[in-house]
mmCIF file of C-alpha atoms in Angstrom:
data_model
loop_
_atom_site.group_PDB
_atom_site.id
_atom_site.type_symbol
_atom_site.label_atom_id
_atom_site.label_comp_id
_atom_site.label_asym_id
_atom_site.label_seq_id
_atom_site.Cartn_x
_atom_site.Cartn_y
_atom_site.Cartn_z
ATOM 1 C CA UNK U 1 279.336 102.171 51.555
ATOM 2 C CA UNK U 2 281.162 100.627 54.330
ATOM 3 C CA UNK U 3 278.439 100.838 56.779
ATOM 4 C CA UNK U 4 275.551 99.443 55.024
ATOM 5 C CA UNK U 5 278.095 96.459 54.414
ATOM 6 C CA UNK U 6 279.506 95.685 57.478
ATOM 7 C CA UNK U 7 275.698 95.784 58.638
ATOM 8 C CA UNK U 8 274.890 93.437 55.483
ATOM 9 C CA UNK U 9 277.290 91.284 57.235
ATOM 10 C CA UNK U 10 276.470 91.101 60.579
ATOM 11 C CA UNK U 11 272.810 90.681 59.817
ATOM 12 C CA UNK U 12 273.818 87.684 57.565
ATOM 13 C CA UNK U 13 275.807 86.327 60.588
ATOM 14 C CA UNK U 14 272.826 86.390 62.583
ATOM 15 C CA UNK U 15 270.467 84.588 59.967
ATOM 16 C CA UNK U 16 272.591 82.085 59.615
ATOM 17 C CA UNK U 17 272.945 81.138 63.247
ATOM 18 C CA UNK U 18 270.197 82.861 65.052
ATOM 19 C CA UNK U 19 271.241 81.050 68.667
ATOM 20 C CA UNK U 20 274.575 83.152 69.359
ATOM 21 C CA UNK U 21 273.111 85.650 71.016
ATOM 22 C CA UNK U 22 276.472 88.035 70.342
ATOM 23 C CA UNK U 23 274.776 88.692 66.976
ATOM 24 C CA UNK U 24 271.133 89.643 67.799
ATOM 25 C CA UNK U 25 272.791 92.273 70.563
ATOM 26 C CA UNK U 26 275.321 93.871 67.648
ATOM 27 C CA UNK U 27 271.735 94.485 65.446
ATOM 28 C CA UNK U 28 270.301 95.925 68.283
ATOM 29 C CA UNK U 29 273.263 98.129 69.383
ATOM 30 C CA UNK U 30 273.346 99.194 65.864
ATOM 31 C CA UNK U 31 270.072 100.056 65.581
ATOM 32 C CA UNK U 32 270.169 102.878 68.634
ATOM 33 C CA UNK U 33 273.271 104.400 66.818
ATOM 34 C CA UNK U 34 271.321 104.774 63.898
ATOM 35 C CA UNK U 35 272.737 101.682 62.155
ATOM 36 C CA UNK U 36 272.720 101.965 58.209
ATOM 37 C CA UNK U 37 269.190 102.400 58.044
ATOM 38 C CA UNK U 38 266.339 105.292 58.083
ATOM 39 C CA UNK U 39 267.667 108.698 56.765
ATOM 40 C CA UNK U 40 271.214 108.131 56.678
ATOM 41 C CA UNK U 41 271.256 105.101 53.965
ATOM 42 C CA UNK U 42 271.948 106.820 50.821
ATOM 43 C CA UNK U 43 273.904 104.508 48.511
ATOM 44 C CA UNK U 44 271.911 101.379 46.983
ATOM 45 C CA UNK U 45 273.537 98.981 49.111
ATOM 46 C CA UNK U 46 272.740 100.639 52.169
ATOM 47 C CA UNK U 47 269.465 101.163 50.952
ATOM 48 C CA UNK U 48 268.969 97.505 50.466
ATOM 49 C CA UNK U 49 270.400 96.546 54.280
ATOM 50 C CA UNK U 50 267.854 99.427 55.940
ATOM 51 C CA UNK U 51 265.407 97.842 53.833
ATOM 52 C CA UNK U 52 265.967 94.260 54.635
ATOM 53 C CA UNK U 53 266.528 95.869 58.667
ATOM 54 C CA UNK U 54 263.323 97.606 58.797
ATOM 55 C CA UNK U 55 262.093 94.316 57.525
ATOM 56 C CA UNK U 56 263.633 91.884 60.160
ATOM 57 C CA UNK U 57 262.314 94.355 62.764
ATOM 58 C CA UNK U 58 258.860 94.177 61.838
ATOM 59 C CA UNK U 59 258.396 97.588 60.083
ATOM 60 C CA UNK U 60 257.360 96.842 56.609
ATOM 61 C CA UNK U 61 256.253 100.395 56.053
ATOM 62 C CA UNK U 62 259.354 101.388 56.504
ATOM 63 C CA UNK U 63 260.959 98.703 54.625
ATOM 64 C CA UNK U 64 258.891 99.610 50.914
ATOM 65 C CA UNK U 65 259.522 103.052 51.797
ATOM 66 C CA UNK U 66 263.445 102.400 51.448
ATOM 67 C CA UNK U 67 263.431 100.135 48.431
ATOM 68 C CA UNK U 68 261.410 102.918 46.945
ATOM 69 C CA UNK U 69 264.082 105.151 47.333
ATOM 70 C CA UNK U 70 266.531 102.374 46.522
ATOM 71 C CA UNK U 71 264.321 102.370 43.407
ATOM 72 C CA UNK U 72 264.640 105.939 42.492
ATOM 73 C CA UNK U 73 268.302 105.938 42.921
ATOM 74 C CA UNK U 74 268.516 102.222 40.445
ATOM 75 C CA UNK U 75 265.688 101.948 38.564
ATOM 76 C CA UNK U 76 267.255 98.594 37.197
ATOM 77 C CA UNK U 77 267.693 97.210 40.521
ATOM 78 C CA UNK U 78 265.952 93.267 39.659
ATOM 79 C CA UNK U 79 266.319 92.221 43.512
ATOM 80 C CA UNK U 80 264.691 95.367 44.986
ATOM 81 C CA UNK U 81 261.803 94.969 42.758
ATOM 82 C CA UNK U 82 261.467 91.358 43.735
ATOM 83 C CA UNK U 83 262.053 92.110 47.404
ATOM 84 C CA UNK U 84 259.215 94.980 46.940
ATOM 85 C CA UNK U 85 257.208 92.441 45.395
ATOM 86 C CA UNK U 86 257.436 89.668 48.164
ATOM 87 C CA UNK U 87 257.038 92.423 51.061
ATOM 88 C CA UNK U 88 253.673 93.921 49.134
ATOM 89 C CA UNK U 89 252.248 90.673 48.295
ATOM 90 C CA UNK U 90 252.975 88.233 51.550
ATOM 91 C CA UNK U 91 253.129 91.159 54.623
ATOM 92 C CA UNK U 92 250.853 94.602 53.073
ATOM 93 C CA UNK U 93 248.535 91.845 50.897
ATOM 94 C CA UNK U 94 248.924 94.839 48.146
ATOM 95 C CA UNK U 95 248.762 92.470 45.585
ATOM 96 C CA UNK U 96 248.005 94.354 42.473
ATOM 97 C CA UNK U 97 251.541 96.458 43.439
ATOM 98 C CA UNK U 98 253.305 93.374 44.369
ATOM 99 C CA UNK U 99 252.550 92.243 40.676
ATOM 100 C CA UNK U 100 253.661 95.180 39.033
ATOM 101 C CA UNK U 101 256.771 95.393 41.147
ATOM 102 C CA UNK U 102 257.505 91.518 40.447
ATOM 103 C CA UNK U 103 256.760 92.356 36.560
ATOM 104 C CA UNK U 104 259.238 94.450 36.471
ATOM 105 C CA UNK U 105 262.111 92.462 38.371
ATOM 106 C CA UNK U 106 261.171 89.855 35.470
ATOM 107 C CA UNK U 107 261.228 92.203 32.689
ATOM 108 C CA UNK U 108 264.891 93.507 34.066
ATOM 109 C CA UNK U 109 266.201 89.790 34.818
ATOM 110 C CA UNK U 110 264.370 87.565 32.726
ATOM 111 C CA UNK U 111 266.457 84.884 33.581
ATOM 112 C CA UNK U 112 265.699 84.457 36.905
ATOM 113 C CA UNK U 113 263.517 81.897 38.238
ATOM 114 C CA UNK U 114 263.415 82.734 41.896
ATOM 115 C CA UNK U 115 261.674 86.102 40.732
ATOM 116 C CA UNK U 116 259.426 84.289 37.754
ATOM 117 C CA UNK U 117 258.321 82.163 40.199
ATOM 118 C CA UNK U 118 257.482 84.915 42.658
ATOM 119 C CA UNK U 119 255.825 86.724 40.171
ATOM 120 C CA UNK U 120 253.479 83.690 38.746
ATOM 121 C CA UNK U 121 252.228 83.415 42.360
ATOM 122 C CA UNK U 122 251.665 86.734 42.871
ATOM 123 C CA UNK U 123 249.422 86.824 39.466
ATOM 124 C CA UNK U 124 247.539 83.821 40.760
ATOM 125 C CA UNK U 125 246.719 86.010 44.127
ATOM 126 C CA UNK U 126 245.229 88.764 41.793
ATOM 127 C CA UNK U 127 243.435 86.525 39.718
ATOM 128 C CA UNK U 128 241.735 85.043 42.366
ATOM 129 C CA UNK U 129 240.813 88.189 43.947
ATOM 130 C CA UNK U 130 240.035 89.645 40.126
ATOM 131 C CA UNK U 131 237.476 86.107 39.803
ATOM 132 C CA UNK U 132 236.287 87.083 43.363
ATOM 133 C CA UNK U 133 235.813 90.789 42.964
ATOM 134 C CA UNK U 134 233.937 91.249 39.512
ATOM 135 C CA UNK U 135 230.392 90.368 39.236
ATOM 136 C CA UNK U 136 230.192 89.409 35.503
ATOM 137 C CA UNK U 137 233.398 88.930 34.890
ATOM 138 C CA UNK U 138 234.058 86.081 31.901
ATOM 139 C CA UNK U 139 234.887 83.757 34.709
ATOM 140 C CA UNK U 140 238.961 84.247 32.783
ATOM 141 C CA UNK U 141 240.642 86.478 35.502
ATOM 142 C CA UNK U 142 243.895 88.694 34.774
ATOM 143 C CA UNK U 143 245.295 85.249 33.969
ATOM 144 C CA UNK U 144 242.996 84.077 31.690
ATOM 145 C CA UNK U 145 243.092 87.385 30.090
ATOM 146 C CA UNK U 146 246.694 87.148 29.565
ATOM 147 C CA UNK U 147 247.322 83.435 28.599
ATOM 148 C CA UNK U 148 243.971 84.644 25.974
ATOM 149 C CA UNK U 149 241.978 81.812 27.152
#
């Protein structure tokens, strides 16, 4: 709604100029009212701004547990998956998740390079930690396997 917007908008104003210190004080007012995040989001968009709060806060946990429920609510939601993918993979170092989540962004947007490209790194991570983690393994990984090489 309205809320999750207007915060949308004034935490864009304060990513884009970080020094006016008018903006980091409105994110921080709005987070002791309660803000757009936690247990009041309810539509995807506010959703999406809790998440991406929670987030720029430090409180990844908090974070995947909105864009799960974003998730629930639009289970066709590309960006969520991808931004569920790049919190799992570069802040919880879930990577096997992170995959699946960025899998899925790709399968709903195929189009998208931003969230193939996320994706391809993310399958490199678990390969690596596949080649690492398996004693007599063919030496092929999870990408080997899939590119059948």
């Amino acid at each position: 709604g309205r809320a999750g917007r207007a915060w949308g908008y004034a935490k864009m104003a304060a990513d884009c100029d970080p020094a006016e210190e008018k903006y980091a004080v409105l994110l921080r007012d709005w987070a002791k009212l309660g803000g757009a995040h936690g247990e009041r989001a309810s539509t995807p968009q506010e959703l999406m701004a809790a998440a991406q709060e929670a987030d720029s806060r430090g409180d990844t946990e908090k974070a995947v547990e909105l864009l799960r429920r974003l998730l629930e609510q639009s289970p066709r939601s590309a960006a969520a998956y991808n931004y569920l993918a790049v919190l799992l993979a570069t802040k919880l170092k879930q990577f096997r998740p992170a995959y699946d989540a960025a899998a899925k962004a790709v399968e709903i947007d195929p189009g998208n390079v931003g969230y193939q490209s996320n994706m391809m790194k993310i399958l490199a991570r678990v390969d690596s930690d596949e080649k690492r983690g398996k004693d007599g393994d063919d030496g092929k990984g999870l990408l080997g396997r899939l590119l059948r090489r």
